mmCIF file of C-alpha atoms in Angstrom:
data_model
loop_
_atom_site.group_PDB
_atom_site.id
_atom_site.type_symbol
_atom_site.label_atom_id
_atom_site.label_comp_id
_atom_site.label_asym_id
_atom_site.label_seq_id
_atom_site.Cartn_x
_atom_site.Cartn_y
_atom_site.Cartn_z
ATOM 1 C CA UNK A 26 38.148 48.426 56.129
ATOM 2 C CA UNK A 27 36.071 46.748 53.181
ATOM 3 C CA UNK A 28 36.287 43.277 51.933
ATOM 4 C CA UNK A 29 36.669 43.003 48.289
ATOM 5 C CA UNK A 30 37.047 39.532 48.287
ATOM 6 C CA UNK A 31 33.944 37.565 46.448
ATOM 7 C CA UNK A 32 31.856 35.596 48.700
ATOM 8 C CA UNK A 33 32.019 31.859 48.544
ATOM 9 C CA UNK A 34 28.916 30.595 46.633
ATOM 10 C CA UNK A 35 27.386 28.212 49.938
ATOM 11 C CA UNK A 36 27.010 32.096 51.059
ATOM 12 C CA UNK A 37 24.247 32.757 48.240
ATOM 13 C CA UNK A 38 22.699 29.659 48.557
ATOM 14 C CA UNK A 39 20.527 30.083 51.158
ATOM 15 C CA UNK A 40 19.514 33.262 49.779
ATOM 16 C CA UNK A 41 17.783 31.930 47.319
ATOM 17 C CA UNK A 42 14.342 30.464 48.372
ATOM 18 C CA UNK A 43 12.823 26.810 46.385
ATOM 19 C CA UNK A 44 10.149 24.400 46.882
ATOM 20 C CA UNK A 45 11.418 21.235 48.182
ATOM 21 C CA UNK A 46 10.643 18.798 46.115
ATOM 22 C CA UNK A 47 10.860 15.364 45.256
ATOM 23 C CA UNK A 48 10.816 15.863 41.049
ATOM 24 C CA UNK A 49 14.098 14.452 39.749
ATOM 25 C CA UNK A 50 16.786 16.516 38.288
ATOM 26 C CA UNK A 51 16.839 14.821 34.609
ATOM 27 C CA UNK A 52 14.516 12.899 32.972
ATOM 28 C CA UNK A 53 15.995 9.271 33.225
ATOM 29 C CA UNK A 54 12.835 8.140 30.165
ATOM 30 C CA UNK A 55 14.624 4.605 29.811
ATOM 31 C CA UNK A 56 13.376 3.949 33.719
ATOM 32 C CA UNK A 57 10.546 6.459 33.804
ATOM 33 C CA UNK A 58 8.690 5.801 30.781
ATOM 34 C CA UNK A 59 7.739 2.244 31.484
ATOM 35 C CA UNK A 60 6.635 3.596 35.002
ATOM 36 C CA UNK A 61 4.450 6.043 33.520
ATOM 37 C CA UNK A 62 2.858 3.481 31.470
ATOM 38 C CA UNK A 63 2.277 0.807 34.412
ATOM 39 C CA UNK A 64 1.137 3.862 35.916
ATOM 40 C CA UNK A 65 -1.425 3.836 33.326
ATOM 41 C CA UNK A 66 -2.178 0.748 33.284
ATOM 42 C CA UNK A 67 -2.681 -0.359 36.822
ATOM 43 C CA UNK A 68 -5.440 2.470 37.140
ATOM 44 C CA UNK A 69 -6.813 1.746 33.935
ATOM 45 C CA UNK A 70 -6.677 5.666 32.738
ATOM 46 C CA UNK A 71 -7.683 4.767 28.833
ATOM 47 C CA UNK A 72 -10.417 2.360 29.812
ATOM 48 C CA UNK A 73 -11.919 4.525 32.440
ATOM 49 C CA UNK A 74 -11.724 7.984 30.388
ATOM 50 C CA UNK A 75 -13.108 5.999 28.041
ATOM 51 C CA UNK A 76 -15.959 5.266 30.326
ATOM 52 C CA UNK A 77 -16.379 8.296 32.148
ATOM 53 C CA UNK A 78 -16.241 11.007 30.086
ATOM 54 C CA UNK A 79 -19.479 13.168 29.206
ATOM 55 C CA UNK A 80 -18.865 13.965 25.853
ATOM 56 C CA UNK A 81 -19.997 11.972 22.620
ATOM 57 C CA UNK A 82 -18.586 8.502 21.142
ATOM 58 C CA UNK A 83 -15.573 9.318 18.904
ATOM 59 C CA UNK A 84 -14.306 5.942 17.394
ATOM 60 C CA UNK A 85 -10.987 5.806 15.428
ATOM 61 C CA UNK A 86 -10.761 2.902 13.190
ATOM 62 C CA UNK A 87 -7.611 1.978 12.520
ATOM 63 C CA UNK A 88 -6.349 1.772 9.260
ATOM 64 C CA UNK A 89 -4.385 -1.767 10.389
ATOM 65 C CA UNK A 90 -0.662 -2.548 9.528
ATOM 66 C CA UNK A 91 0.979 -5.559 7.925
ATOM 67 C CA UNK A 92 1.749 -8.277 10.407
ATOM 68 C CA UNK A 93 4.704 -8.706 8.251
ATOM 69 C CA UNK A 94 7.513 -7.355 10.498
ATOM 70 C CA UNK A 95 9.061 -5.063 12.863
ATOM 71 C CA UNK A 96 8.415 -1.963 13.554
ATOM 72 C CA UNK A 97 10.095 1.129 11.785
ATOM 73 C CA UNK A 98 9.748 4.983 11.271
ATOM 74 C CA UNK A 99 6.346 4.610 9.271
ATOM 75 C CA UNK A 100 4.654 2.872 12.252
ATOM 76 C CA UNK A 101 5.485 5.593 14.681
ATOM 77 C CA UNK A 102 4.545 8.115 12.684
ATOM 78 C CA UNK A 103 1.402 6.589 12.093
ATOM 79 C CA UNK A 104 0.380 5.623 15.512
ATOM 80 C CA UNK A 105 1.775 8.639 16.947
ATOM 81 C CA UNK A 106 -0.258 11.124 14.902
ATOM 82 C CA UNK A 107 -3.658 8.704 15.719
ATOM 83 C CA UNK A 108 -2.243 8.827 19.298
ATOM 84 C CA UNK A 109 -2.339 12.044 19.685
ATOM 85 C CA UNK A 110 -5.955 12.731 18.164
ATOM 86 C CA UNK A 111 -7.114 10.210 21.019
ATOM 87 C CA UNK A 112 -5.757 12.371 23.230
ATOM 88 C CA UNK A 113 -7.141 15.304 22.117
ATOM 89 C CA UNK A 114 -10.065 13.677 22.277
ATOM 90 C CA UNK A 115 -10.018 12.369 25.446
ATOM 91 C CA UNK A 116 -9.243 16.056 26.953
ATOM 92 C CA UNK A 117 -12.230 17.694 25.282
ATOM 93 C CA UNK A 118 -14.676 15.050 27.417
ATOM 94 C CA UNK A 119 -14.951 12.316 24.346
ATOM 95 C CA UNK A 120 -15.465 9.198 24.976
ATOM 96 C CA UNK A 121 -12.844 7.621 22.536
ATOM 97 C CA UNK A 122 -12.882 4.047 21.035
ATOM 98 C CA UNK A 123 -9.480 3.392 19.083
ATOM 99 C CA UNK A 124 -10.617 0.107 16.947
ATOM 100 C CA UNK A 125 -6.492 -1.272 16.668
ATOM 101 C CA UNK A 126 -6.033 -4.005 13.898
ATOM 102 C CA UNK A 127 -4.027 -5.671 12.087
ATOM 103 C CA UNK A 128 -3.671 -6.834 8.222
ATOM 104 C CA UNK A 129 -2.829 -11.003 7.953
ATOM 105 C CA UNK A 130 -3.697 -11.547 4.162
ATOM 106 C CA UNK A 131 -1.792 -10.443 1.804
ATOM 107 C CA UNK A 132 1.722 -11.619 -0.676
ATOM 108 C CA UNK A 133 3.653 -9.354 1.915
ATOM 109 C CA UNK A 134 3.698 -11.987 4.836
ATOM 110 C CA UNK A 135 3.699 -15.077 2.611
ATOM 111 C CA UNK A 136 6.905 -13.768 1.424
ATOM 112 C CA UNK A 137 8.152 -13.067 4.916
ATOM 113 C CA UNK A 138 7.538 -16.793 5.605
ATOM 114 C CA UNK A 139 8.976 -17.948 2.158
ATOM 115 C CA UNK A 140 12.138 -15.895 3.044
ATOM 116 C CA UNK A 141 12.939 -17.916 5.945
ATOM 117 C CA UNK A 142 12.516 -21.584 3.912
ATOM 118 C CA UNK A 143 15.264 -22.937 2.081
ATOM 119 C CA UNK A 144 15.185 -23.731 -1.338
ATOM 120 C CA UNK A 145 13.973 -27.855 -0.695
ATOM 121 C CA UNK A 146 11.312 -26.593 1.397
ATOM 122 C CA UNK A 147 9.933 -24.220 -0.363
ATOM 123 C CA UNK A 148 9.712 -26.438 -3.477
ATOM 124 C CA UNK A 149 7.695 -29.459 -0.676
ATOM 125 C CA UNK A 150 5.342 -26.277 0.084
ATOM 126 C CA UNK A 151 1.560 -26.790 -0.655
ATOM 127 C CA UNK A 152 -0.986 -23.961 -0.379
ATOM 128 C CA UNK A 153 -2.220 -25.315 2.954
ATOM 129 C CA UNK A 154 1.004 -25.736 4.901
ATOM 130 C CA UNK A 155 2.247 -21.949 3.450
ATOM 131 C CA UNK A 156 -1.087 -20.794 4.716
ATOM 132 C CA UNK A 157 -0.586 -22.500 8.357
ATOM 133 C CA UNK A 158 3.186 -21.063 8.385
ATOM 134 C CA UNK A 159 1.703 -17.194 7.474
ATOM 135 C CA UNK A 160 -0.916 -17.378 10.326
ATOM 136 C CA UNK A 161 1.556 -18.664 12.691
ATOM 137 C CA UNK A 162 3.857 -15.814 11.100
ATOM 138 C CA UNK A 163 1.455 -13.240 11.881
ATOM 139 C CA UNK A 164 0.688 -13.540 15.159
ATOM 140 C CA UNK A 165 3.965 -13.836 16.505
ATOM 141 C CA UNK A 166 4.421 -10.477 14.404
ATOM 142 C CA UNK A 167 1.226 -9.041 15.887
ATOM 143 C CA UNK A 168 2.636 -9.658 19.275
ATOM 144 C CA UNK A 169 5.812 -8.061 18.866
ATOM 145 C CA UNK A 170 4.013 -5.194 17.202
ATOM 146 C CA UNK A 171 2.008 -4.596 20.256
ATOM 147 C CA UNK A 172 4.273 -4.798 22.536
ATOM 148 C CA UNK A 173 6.005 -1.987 20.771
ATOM 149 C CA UNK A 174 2.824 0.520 20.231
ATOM 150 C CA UNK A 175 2.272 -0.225 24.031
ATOM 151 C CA UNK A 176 5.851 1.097 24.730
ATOM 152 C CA UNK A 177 5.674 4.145 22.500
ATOM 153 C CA UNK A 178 3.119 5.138 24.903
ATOM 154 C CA UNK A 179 0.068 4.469 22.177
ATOM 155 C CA UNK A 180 -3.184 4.363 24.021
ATOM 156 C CA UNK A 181 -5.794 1.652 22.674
ATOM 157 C CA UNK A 182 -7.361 -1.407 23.581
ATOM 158 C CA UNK A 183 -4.938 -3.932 22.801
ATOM 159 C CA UNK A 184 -6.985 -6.768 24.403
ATOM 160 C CA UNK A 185 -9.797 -6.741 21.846
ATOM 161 C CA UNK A 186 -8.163 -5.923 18.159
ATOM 162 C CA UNK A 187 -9.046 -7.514 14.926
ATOM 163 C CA UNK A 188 -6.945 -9.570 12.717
ATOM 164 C CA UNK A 189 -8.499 -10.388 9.363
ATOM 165 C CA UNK A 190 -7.357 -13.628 9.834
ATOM 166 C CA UNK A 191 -9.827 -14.127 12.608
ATOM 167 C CA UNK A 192 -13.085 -16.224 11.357
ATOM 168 C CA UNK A 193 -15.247 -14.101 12.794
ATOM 169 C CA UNK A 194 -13.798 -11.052 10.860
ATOM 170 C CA UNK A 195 -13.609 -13.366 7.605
ATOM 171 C CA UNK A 196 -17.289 -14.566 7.999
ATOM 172 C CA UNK A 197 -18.653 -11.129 8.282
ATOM 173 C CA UNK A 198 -16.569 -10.306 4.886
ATOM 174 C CA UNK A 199 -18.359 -13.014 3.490
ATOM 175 C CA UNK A 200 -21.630 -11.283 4.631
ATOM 176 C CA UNK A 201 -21.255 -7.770 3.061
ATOM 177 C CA UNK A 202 -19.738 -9.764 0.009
ATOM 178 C CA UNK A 203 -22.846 -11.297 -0.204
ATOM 179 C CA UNK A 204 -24.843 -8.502 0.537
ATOM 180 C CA UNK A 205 -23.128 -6.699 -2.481
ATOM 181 C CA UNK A 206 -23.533 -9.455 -4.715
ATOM 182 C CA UNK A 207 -27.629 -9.261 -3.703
ATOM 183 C CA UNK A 208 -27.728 -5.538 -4.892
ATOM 184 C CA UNK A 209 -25.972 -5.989 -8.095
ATOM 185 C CA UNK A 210 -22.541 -4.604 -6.996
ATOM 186 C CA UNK A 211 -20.243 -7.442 -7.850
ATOM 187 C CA UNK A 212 -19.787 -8.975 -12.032
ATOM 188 C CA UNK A 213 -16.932 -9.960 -13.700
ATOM 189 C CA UNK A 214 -15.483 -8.254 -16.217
ATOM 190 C CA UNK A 215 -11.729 -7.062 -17.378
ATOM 191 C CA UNK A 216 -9.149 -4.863 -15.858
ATOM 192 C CA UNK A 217 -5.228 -4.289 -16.253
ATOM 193 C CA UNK A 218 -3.519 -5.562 -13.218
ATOM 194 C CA UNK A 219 0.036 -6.007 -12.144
ATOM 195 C CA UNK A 220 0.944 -9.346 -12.257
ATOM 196 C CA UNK A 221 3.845 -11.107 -10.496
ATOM 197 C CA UNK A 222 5.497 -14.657 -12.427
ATOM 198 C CA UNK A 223 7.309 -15.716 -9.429
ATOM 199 C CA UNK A 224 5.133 -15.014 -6.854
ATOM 200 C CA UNK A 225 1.953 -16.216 -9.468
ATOM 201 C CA UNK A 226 -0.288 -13.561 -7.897
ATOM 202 C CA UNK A 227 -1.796 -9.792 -8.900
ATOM 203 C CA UNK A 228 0.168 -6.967 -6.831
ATOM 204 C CA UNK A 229 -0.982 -3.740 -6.034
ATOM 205 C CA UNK A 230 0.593 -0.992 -7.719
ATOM 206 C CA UNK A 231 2.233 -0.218 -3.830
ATOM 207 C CA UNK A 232 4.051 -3.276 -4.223
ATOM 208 C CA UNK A 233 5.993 -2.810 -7.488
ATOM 209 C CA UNK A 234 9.996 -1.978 -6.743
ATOM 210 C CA UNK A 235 12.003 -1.985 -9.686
ATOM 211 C CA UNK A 236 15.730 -2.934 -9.013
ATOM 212 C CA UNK A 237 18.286 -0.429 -8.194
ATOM 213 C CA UNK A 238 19.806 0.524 -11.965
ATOM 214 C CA UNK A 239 17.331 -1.564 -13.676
ATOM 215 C CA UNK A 240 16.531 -0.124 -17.208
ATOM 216 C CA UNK A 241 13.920 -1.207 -19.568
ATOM 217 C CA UNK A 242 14.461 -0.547 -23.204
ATOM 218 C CA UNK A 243 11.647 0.993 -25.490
ATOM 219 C CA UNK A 244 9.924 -1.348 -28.294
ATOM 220 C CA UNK A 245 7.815 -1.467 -31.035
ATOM 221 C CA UNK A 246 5.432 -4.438 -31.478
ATOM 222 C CA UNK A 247 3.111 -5.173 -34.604
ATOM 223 C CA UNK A 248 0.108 -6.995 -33.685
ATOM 224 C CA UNK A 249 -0.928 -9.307 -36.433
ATOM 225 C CA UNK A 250 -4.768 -8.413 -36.879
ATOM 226 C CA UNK A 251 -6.914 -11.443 -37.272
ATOM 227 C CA UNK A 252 -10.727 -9.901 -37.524
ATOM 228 C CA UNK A 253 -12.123 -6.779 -38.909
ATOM 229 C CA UNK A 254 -15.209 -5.137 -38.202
ATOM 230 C CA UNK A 255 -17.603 -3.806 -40.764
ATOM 231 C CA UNK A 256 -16.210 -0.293 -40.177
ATOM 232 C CA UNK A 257 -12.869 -1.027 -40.793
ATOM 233 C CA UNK A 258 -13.003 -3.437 -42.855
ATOM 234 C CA UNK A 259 -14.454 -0.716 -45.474
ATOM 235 C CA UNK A 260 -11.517 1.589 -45.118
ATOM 236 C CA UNK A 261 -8.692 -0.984 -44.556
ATOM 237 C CA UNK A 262 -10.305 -4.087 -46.776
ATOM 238 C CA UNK A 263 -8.730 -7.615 -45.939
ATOM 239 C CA UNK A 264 -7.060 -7.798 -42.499
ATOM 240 C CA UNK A 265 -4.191 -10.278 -44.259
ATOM 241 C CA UNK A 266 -1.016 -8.348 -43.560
ATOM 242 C CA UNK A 267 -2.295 -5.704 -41.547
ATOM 243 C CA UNK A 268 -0.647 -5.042 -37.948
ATOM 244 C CA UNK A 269 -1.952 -2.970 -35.203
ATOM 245 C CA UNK A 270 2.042 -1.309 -34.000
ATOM 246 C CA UNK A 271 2.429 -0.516 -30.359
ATOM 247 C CA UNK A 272 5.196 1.370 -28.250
ATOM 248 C CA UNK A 273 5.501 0.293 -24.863
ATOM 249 C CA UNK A 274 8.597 0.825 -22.637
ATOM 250 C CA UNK A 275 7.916 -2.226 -20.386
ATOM 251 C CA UNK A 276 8.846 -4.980 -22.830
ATOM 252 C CA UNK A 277 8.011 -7.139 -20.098
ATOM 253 C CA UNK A 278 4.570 -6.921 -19.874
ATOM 254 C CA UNK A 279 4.090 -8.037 -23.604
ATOM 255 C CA UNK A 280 3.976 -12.179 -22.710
ATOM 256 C CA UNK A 281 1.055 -10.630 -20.617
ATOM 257 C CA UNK A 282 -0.580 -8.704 -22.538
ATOM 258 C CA UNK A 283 -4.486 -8.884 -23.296
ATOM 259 C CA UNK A 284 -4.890 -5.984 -25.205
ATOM 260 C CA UNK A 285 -4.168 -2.874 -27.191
ATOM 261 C CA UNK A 286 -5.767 0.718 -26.045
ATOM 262 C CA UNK A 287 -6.618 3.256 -28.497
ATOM 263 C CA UNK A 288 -7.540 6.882 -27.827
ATOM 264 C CA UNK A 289 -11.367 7.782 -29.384
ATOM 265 C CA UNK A 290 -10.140 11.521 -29.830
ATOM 266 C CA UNK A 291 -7.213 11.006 -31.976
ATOM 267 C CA UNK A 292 -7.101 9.870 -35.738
ATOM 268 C CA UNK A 293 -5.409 6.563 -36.887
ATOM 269 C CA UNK A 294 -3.910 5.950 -40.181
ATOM 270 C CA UNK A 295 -1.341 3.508 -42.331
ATOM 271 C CA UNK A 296 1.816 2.915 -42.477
ATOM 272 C CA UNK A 297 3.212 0.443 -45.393
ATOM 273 C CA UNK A 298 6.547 -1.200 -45.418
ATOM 274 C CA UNK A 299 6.410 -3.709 -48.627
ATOM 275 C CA UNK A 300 3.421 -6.101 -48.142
ATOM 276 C CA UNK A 301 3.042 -5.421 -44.065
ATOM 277 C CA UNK A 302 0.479 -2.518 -43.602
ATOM 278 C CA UNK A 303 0.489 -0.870 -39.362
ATOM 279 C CA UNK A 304 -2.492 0.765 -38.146
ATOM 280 C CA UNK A 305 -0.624 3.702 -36.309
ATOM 281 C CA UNK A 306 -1.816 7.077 -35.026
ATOM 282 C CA UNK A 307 -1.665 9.740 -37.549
ATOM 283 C CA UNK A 308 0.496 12.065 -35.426
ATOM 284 C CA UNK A 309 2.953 9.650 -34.522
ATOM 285 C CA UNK A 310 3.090 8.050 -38.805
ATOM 286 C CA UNK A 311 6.128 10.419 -39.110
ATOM 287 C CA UNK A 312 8.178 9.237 -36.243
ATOM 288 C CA UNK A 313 7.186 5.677 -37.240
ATOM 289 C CA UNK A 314 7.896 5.593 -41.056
ATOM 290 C CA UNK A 315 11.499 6.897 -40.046
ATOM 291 C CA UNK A 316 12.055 4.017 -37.658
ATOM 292 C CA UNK A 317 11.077 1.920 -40.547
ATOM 293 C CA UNK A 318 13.571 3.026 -43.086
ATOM 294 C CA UNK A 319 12.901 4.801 -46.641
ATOM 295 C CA UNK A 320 10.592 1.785 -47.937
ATOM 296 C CA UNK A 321 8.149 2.795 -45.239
ATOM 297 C CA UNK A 322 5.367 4.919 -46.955
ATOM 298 C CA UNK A 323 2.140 6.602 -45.552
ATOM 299 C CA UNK A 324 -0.861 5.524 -46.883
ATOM 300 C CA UNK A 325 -4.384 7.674 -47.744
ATOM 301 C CA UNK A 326 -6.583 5.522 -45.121
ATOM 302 C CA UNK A 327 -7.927 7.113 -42.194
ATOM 303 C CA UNK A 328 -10.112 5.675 -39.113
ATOM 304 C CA UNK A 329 -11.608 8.619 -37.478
ATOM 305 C CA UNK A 330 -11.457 8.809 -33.356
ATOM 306 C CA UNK A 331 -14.707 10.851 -32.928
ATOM 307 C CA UNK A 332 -16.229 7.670 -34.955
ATOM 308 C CA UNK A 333 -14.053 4.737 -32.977
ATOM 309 C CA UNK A 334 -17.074 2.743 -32.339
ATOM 310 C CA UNK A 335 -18.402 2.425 -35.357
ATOM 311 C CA UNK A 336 -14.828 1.912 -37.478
ATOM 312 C CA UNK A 337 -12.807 0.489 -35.298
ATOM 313 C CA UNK A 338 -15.642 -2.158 -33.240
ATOM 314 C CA UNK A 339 -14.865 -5.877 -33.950
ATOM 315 C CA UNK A 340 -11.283 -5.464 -34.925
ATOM 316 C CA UNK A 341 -9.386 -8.807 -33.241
ATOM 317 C CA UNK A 342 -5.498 -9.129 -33.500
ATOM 318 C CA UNK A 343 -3.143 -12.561 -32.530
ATOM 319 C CA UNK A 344 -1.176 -12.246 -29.198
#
């Protein structure tokens, strides 16, 4: 007579034939992964790859991070992504060299530092001591930073990085400075820069956050000319009541502001509004003289673009 009964399942079991093995079940990464890495460590597998390997020299200079903080998404995406290169690297028979670094100069840390000073001590601050309190600032920040590349698993010599705040990294910027300087590289001359009032330093355009909802209004501003070139001085005659009008929506660059730019391909004319007379481009007189109101009127004069140089050099105008 048959069974129909299904077989207990400890009567498959030894059916089935498996290595025996020691490899856990499940991953357990919070105790595993710091294993792995001592692992690493302890035998040195970086330094001695490194070392060993026939392949060329492949060095990875690292593009260094702020020593301004901890660590978020942007730093492990970084450092992954160079990780794995190194890696890659490292398999084909390179010998890799990751240069790691780190970035002390800068308004980012200062402000760090300033953050954590109360209002007195800020105000006692001088140059020196805010300087002493950044360094100190960094390299507590580079430590942290490295502890937590080191746990991400990121491969690199971590006993031999640079800091720019090192002398012998600032000495040999004083070098190539000088070096440039020799061959004619550096001069002074003018450029627009961002400029912060509270922080009384230039920023990099990076560094500019406008606040959440802020809204700048558009404005027109008439230069007062004070000077006229020989050029312009033949198609506009005196520079007494003549303006050079601007549109700018940043109002509040205008305590700032050094100068007015003016396109060489385009054509500038007049605009008069009773004894005030703005230089204006000829395409934009129309939207102009209606901002103005009906006693605005156009006038004949024209400075021609293709000609800037020559009609337009030596004009000066009052901040």
């Amino acid at each position: 007579m048959r069974d129909d009964r299904p077989a207990p399942e400890e009567a498959y079991k030894g059916t089935i034939h498996l290595p025996q093995t020691d490899f856990p079940m499940r991953a357990n990464a919070v105790e595993r992964e710091p294993q792995i890495q001592q692992f690493w460590r302890d035998r040195r597998v970086y330094e001695q790859l490194g070392e060993s390997n026939p392949g060329p020299v492949f060095v990875l200079h690292d593009g260094p991070p702020y020593a301004n903080g901890q660590l978020h998404v942007g730093h492990a995406l970084n450092k992954i992504l160079k990780d794995i290169i190194n890696r890659y690297r490292l398999l084909r028979g390179d010998r890799v060299r990751y240069v790691l670094g780190w970035d002390c100069h800068g308004l980012p840390i200062e402000l760090k530092v300033l953050q954590t000073l109360s209002r007195e001590e800020r105000e006692k601050l001088t140059p020196l001591a805010l300087r002493q309190k950044a360094q100190s600032f960094a390299l507590d920040t580079i430590a942290e930073q490295a502890a937590g590349f080191q746990r991400w698993g990121v491969w690199g010599d971590y006993e031999n990085p640079y800091y720019t705040l090192k002398p012998e990294y600032e000495a040999a910027q004083i070098g190539v400075f000088g070096e440039m300087a020799l061959k004619g590289f550096i001069y002074r001359g003018l450029k627009p820069v961002y400029w912060s009032p509270s922080s009384q330093t230039a920023l990099a355009e990076a560094e500019l956050e406008y606040p959440e909802g802020h809204v700048s209004p558009s404005i027109y501003v008439a230069f007062p000319v004070a000077t006229l070139g020989e050029g312009a001085q033949a198609v506009l005659g005196s520079p007494a009541n003549l303006y050079a009008a601007i549109w700018t929506t940043t109002p509040w660059t205008i305590p700032a502001n050094l100068g007015i730019a003016a396109n060489p391909d385009l054509t500038y004319t007049l605009i008069r509004d009773g004894d005030r007379r703005c230089i204006v481009a000829a395409d934009l007189a129309a939207a102009l003289q209606s901002r103005m109101g009906e006693g605005a009127d156009r006038g004949a004069e024209r400075l021609r673009g293709k000609s800037w140089r020559g009609q337009c050099a030596g004009i000066r105008w009052r901040r």
